[in-house]
JSON list of C-alpha atoms in Angstrom, two decimals:
[
{"chain": "A", "resi": 138, "resn": "MET", "atom": "CA", "xyz": [61.42, -20.90, -28.24]},
{"chain": "A", "resi": 139, "resn": "SER", "atom": "CA", "xyz": [58.21, -19.17, -27.13]},
{"chain": "A", "resi": 140, "resn": "ILE", "atom": "CA", "xyz": [55.90, -21.08, -29.50]},
{"chain": "A", "resi": 141, "resn": "GLN", "atom": "CA", "xyz": [57.55, -24.34, -28.53]},
{"chain": "A", "resi": 142, "resn": "ALA", "atom": "CA", "xyz": [57.22, -23.40, -24.85]},
{"chain": "A", "resi": 143, "resn": "GLY", "atom": "CA", "xyz": [53.56, -22.57, -25.39]},
{"chain": "A", "resi": 144, "resn": "PHE", "atom": "CA", "xyz": [52.91, -25.97, -26.93]},
{"chain": "A", "resi": 145, "resn": "LEU", "atom": "CA", "xyz": [54.79, -27.70, -24.11]},
{"chain": "A", "resi": 146, "resn": "CYS", "atom": "CA", "xyz": [52.78, -25.81, -21.48]},
{"chain": "A", "resi": 147, "resn": "ALA", "atom": "CA", "xyz": [49.54, -26.68, -23.30]},
{"chain": "A", "resi": 148, "resn": "LEU", "atom": "CA", "xyz": [50.63, -30.33, -23.38]},
{"chain": "A", "resi": 149, "resn": "VAL", "atom": "CA", "xyz": [51.25, -30.29, -19.62]},
{"chain": "A", "resi": 150, "resn": "TYR", "atom": "CA", "xyz": [47.82, -28.69, -19.08]},
{"chain": "A", "resi": 151, "resn": "VAL", "atom": "CA", "xyz": [45.98, -31.23, -21.22]},
{"chain": "A", "resi": 152, "resn": "LEU", "atom": "CA", "xyz": [47.82, -34.26, -19.82]},
{"chain": "A", "resi": 153, "resn": "VAL", "atom": "CA", "xyz": [47.44, -33.28, -16.18]},
{"chain": "A", "resi": 154, "resn": "TYR", "atom": "CA", "xyz": [43.79, -32.32, -16.64]},
{"chain": "A", "resi": 155, "resn": "ALA", "atom": "CA", "xyz": [42.98, -35.53, -18.51]},
{"chain": "A", "resi": 156, "resn": "ILE", "atom": "CA", "xyz": [44.79, -37.78, -16.05]},
{"chain": "A", "resi": 157, "resn": "ASP", "atom": "CA", "xyz": [43.29, -36.04, -13.04]},
{"chain": "A", "resi": 158, "resn": "TYR", "atom": "CA", "xyz": [39.66, -35.82, -14.13]},
{"chain": "A", "resi": 159, "resn": "TYR", "atom": "CA", "xyz": [39.18, -38.68, -16.57]},
{"chain": "A", "resi": 160, "resn": "PHE", "atom": "CA", "xyz": [41.54, -41.46, -15.53]},
{"chain": "A", "resi": 161, "resn": "LEU", "atom": "CA", "xyz": [42.14, -41.08, -11.78]},
{"chain": "A", "resi": 162, "resn": "SER", "atom": "CA", "xyz": [38.87, -39.40, -10.84]},
{"chain": "A", "resi": 163, "resn": "TRP", "atom": "CA", "xyz": [40.24, -36.28, -9.16]},
{"chain": "A", "resi": 164, "resn": "GLN", "atom": "CA", "xyz": [43.35, -37.23, -7.23]},
{"chain": "A", "resi": 165, "resn": "CYS", "atom": "CA", "xyz": [44.46, -33.59, -6.87]},
{"chain": "A", "resi": 166, "resn": "LEU", "atom": "CA", "xyz": [47.13, -33.71, -9.54]},
{"chain": "A", "resi": 167, "resn": "ILE", "atom": "CA", "xyz": [46.07, -30.24, -10.66]},
{"chain": "A", "resi": 168, "resn": "ARG", "atom": "CA", "xyz": [47.55, -28.65, -7.55]},
{"chain": "A", "resi": 169, "resn": "PRO", "atom": "CA", "xyz": [50.50, -26.27, -8.11]},
{"chain": "A", "resi": 170, "resn": "ILE", "atom": "CA", "xyz": [52.82, -28.45, -6.03]},
{"chain": "A", "resi": 171, "resn": "VAL", "atom": "CA", "xyz": [52.60, -31.06, -8.81]},
{"chain": "A", "resi": 172, "resn": "VAL", "atom": "CA", "xyz": [51.97, -28.94, -11.91]},
{"chain": "A", "resi": 173, "resn": "ALA", "atom": "CA", "xyz": [54.68, -26.31, -11.40]},
{"chain": "A", "resi": 174, "resn": "PRO", "atom": "CA", "xyz": [57.60, -28.78, -11.24]},
{"chain": "A", "resi": 175, "resn": "LEU", "atom": "CA", "xyz": [56.23, -30.58, -14.32]},
{"chain": "A", "resi": 176, "resn": "THR", "atom": "CA", "xyz": [56.09, -27.27, -16.18]},
{"chain": "A", "resi": 177, "resn": "GLY", "atom": "CA", "xyz": [59.59, -26.42, -14.98]},
{"chain": "A", "resi": 178, "resn": "LEU", "atom": "CA", "xyz": [60.80, -29.82, -16.12]},
{"chain": "A", "resi": 179, "resn": "VAL", "atom": "CA", "xyz": [59.47, -29.50, -19.66]},
{"chain": "A", "resi": 180, "resn": "LEU", "atom": "CA", "xyz": [60.79, -25.92, -19.92]},
{"chain": "A", "resi": 181, "resn": "GLY", "atom": "CA", "xyz": [64.23, -26.92, -18.67]},
{"chain": "A", "resi": 182, "resn": "ASP", "atom": "CA", "xyz": [64.33, -25.29, -15.21]},
{"chain": "A", "resi": 183, "resn": "LEU", "atom": "CA", "xyz": [63.17, -27.78, -12.61]},
{"chain": "A", "resi": 184, "resn": "GLY", "atom": "CA", "xyz": [64.50, -25.72, -9.69]},
{"chain": "A", "resi": 185, "resn": "THR", "atom": "CA", "xyz": [62.33, -22.73, -10.50]},
{"chain": "A", "resi": 186, "resn": "GLY", "atom": "CA", "xyz": [59.36, -25.05, -10.98]},
{"chain": "A", "resi": 187, "resn": "ILE", "atom": "CA", "xyz": [59.85, -26.59, -7.54]},
{"chain": "A", "resi": 188, "resn": "VAL", "atom": "CA", "xyz": [60.30, -23.24, -5.78]},
{"chain": "A", "resi": 189, "resn": "MET", "atom": "CA", "xyz": [57.30, -21.70, -7.52]},
{"chain": "A", "resi": 190, "resn": "GLY", "atom": "CA", "xyz": [55.22, -24.82, -6.96]},
{"chain": "A", "resi": 191, "resn": "ALA", "atom": "CA", "xyz": [55.71, -24.60, -3.21]},
{"chain": "A", "resi": 192, "resn": "SER", "atom": "CA", "xyz": [55.00, -20.86, -3.20]},
{"chain": "A", "resi": 193, "resn": "LEU", "atom": "CA", "xyz": [51.92, -21.19, -5.41]},
{"chain": "A", "resi": 194, "resn": "GLU", "atom": "CA", "xyz": [50.57, -24.05, -3.32]},
{"chain": "A", "resi": 195, "resn": "ALA", "atom": "CA", "xyz": [50.77, -21.82, -0.26]},
{"chain": "A", "resi": 196, "resn": "ILE", "atom": "CA", "xyz": [48.92, -19.07, -2.15]},
{"chain": "A", "resi": 197, "resn": "PHE", "atom": "CA", "xyz": [46.17, -21.28, -3.59]},
{"chain": "A", "resi": 198, "resn": "MET", "atom": "CA", "xyz": [45.81, -23.39, -0.47]},
{"chain": "A", "resi": 199, "resn": "GLY", "atom": "CA", "xyz": [43.79, -20.73, 1.34]},
{"chain": "A", "resi": 200, "resn": "GLY", "atom": "CA", "xyz": [40.88, -21.01, -1.07]},
{"chain": "A", "resi": 201, "resn": "SER", "atom": "CA", "xyz": [39.50, -17.61, -0.11]},
{"chain": "A", "resi": 202, "resn": "ILE", "atom": "CA", "xyz": [38.47, -16.93, -3.71]},
{"chain": "A", "resi": 203, "resn": "PRO", "atom": "CA", "xyz": [37.65, -19.57, -6.30]},
{"chain": "A", "resi": 204, "resn": "SER", "atom": "CA", "xyz": [40.38, -19.75, -8.87]},
{"chain": "A", "resi": 205, "resn": "ASP", "atom": "CA", "xyz": [41.79, -22.16, -11.42]},
{"chain": "A", "resi": 206, "resn": "CYS", "atom": "CA", "xyz": [45.11, -23.08, -9.88]},
{"chain": "A", "resi": 207, "resn": "LEU", "atom": "CA", "xyz": [46.10, -25.32, -12.82]},
{"chain": "A", "resi": 208, "resn": "SER", "atom": "CA", "xyz": [46.25, -22.60, -15.46]},
{"chain": "A", "resi": 209, "resn": "GLY", "atom": "CA", "xyz": [47.52, -20.03, -12.96]},
{"chain": "A", "resi": 210, "resn": "ALA", "atom": "CA", "xyz": [50.45, -22.22, -11.97]},
{"chain": "A", "resi": 211, "resn": "ILE", "atom": "CA", "xyz": [51.42, -23.21, -15.52]},
{"chain": "A", "resi": 212, "resn": "ILE", "atom": "CA", "xyz": [51.35, -19.66, -16.87]},
{"chain": "A", "resi": 213, "resn": "ALA", "atom": "CA", "xyz": [53.15, -18.22, -13.83]},
{"chain": "A", "resi": 214, "resn": "VAL", "atom": "CA", "xyz": [55.95, -20.79, -13.98]},
{"chain": "A", "resi": 215, "resn": "ALA", "atom": "CA", "xyz": [56.30, -20.40, -17.74]},
{"chain": "A", "resi": 216, "resn": "TYR", "atom": "CA", "xyz": [56.50, -16.61, -17.34]},
{"chain": "A", "resi": 217, "resn": "ALA", "atom": "CA", "xyz": [59.17, -16.86, -14.63]},
{"chain": "A", "resi": 218, "resn": "ILE", "atom": "CA", "xyz": [61.29, -19.32, -16.59]},
{"chain": "A", "resi": 219, "resn": "LEU", "atom": "CA", "xyz": [61.00, -17.70, -20.01]},
{"chain": "A", "resi": 220, "resn": "VAL", "atom": "CA", "xyz": [61.44, -14.08, -18.85]},
{"chain": "A", "resi": 221, "resn": "GLY", "atom": "CA", "xyz": [64.08, -14.88, -16.24]},
{"chain": "A", "resi": 222, "resn": "GLY", "atom": "CA", "xyz": [66.12, -12.20, -14.56]},
{"chain": "A", "resi": 223, "resn": "ASP", "atom": "CA", "xyz": [65.53, -10.31, -11.34]},
{"chain": "A", "resi": 224, "resn": "GLY", "atom": "CA", "xyz": [61.97, -10.27, -10.11]},
{"chain": "A", "resi": 225, "resn": "ALA", "atom": "CA", "xyz": [60.56, -12.72, -12.65]},
{"chain": "A", "resi": 226, "resn": "VAL", "atom": "CA", "xyz": [59.58, -15.26, -9.98]},
{"chain": "A", "resi": 227, "resn": "GLU", "atom": "CA", "xyz": [57.89, -12.61, -7.86]},
{"chain": "A", "resi": 228, "resn": "THR", "atom": "CA", "xyz": [56.05, -11.22, -10.88]},
{"chain": "A", "resi": 229, "resn": "GLY", "atom": "CA", "xyz": [54.96, -14.73, -11.87]},
{"chain": "A", "resi": 230, "resn": "LEU", "atom": "CA", "xyz": [53.63, -15.33, -8.36]},
{"chain": "A", "resi": 231, "resn": "ALA", "atom": "CA", "xyz": [51.69, -12.07, -8.52]},
{"chain": "A", "resi": 232, "resn": "LEU", "atom": "CA", "xyz": [50.22, -12.98, -11.90]},
{"chain": "A", "resi": 233, "resn": "ALA", "atom": "CA", "xyz": [49.15, -16.47, -10.82]},
{"chain": "A", "resi": 234, "resn": "MET", "atom": "CA", "xyz": [46.17, -15.42, -8.71]},
{"chain": "A", "resi": 235, "resn": "THR", "atom": "CA", "xyz": [44.94, -12.98, -11.35]},
{"chain": "A", "resi": 236, "resn": "ILE", "atom": "CA", "xyz": [45.21, -15.55, -14.13]},
{"chain": "A", "resi": 237, "resn": "GLY", "atom": "CA", "xyz": [43.56, -18.21, -11.98]},
{"chain": "A", "resi": 238, "resn": "THR", "atom": "CA", "xyz": [40.65, -15.92, -11.15]},
{"chain": "A", "resi": 239, "resn": "ILE", "atom": "CA", "xyz": [40.12, -14.93, -14.79]},
{"chain": "A", "resi": 240, "resn": "MET", "atom": "CA", "xyz": [40.24, -18.57, -15.91]},
{"chain": "A", "resi": 241, "resn": "ALA", "atom": "CA", "xyz": [37.76, -19.58, -13.20]},
{"chain": "A", "resi": 242, "resn": "SER", "atom": "CA", "xyz": [35.39, -16.90, -14.48]},
{"chain": "A", "resi": 243, "resn": "ILE", "atom": "CA", "xyz": [35.76, -18.17, -18.03]},
{"chain": "A", "resi": 244, "resn": "ASN", "atom": "CA", "xyz": [35.16, -21.75, -16.86]},
{"chain": "A", "resi": 245, "resn": "SER", "atom": "CA", "xyz": [31.97, -20.63, -15.06]},
{"chain": "A", "resi": 246, "resn": "MET", "atom": "CA", "xyz": [30.70, -18.97, -18.23]},
{"chain": "A", "resi": 247, "resn": "CYS", "atom": "CA", "xyz": [31.40, -22.15, -20.21]},
{"chain": "A", "resi": 248, "resn": "MET", "atom": "CA", "xyz": [29.49, -24.25, -17.68]},
{"chain": "A", "resi": 249, "resn": "ALA", "atom": "CA", "xyz": [26.49, -21.96, -18.07]},
{"chain": "A", "resi": 250, "resn": "ALA", "atom": "CA", "xyz": [26.66, -22.51, -21.83]},
{"chain": "A", "resi": 251, "resn": "TRP", "atom": "CA", "xyz": [26.80, -26.30, -21.32]},
{"chain": "A", "resi": 252, "resn": "GLY", "atom": "CA", "xyz": [23.83, -26.04, -18.95]},
{"chain": "A", "resi": 253, "resn": "ALA", "atom": "CA", "xyz": [21.85, -24.25, -21.64]},
{"chain": "A", "resi": 254, "resn": "LEU", "atom": "CA", "xyz": [22.29, -27.31, -23.86]},
{"chain": "A", "resi": 255, "resn": "ALA", "atom": "CA", "xyz": [20.75, -29.68, -21.27]},
{"chain": "A", "resi": 256, "resn": "ALA", "atom": "CA", "xyz": [17.41, -29.88, -23.07]},
{"chain": "A", "resi": 257, "resn": "TYR", "atom": "CA", "xyz": [19.18, -30.89, -26.28]},
{"chain": "A", "resi": 258, "resn": "TRP", "atom": "CA", "xyz": [21.16, -33.64, -24.55]},
{"chain": "A", "resi": 259, "resn": "GLU", "atom": "CA", "xyz": [18.04, -34.92, -22.79]},
{"chain": "A", "resi": 260, "resn": "ARG", "atom": "CA", "xyz": [16.18, -35.11, -26.10]},
{"chain": "A", "resi": 261, "resn": "LEU", "atom": "CA", "xyz": [19.02, -37.09, -27.67]},
{"chain": "A", "resi": 262, "resn": "ALA", "atom": "CA", "xyz": [19.07, -39.44, -24.67]},
{"chain": "A", "resi": 263, "resn": "ALA", "atom": "CA", "xyz": [15.31, -39.98, -24.93]},
{"chain": "A", "resi": 264, "resn": "GLU", "atom": "CA", "xyz": [15.68, -40.83, -28.63]},
{"chain": "A", "resi": 265, "resn": "CYS", "atom": "CA", "xyz": [18.57, -43.26, -27.83]},
{"chain": "A", "resi": 266, "resn": "LYS", "atom": "CA", "xyz": [21.06, -41.41, -30.01]},
{"chain": "A", "resi": 267, "resn": "PRO", "atom": "CA", "xyz": [24.39, -41.71, -28.22]},
{"chain": "A", "resi": 268, "resn": "LYS", "atom": "CA", "xyz": [26.35, -40.11, -31.04]}
]
């Protein structure tokens, strides 16, 4: 079940990210209030997804530190649903901010790598090579 759950969570991540950034031009679908219930739905526990979505939205709403709320919410909800038992929801909520902060740091490092390739992309654009 855990590999299947991992693929389902990855599918939710890719679909929500693609719809939000590429098709709807940032309509805030990546917020935990939307993502957590979707993750709960695909993992078979919509109630936990809704409860955690509301809690995570309250946590990430402050914006005191930059963090990736999309990956934080998906991993936290998946942890709470798959582990289950007493304290799983609270542990998932505690992990969400840490995961979101780590993923934001990784995303920043990737953007620096893309920025380093700017000269290459500009040269291709000047030579009219779109591929």
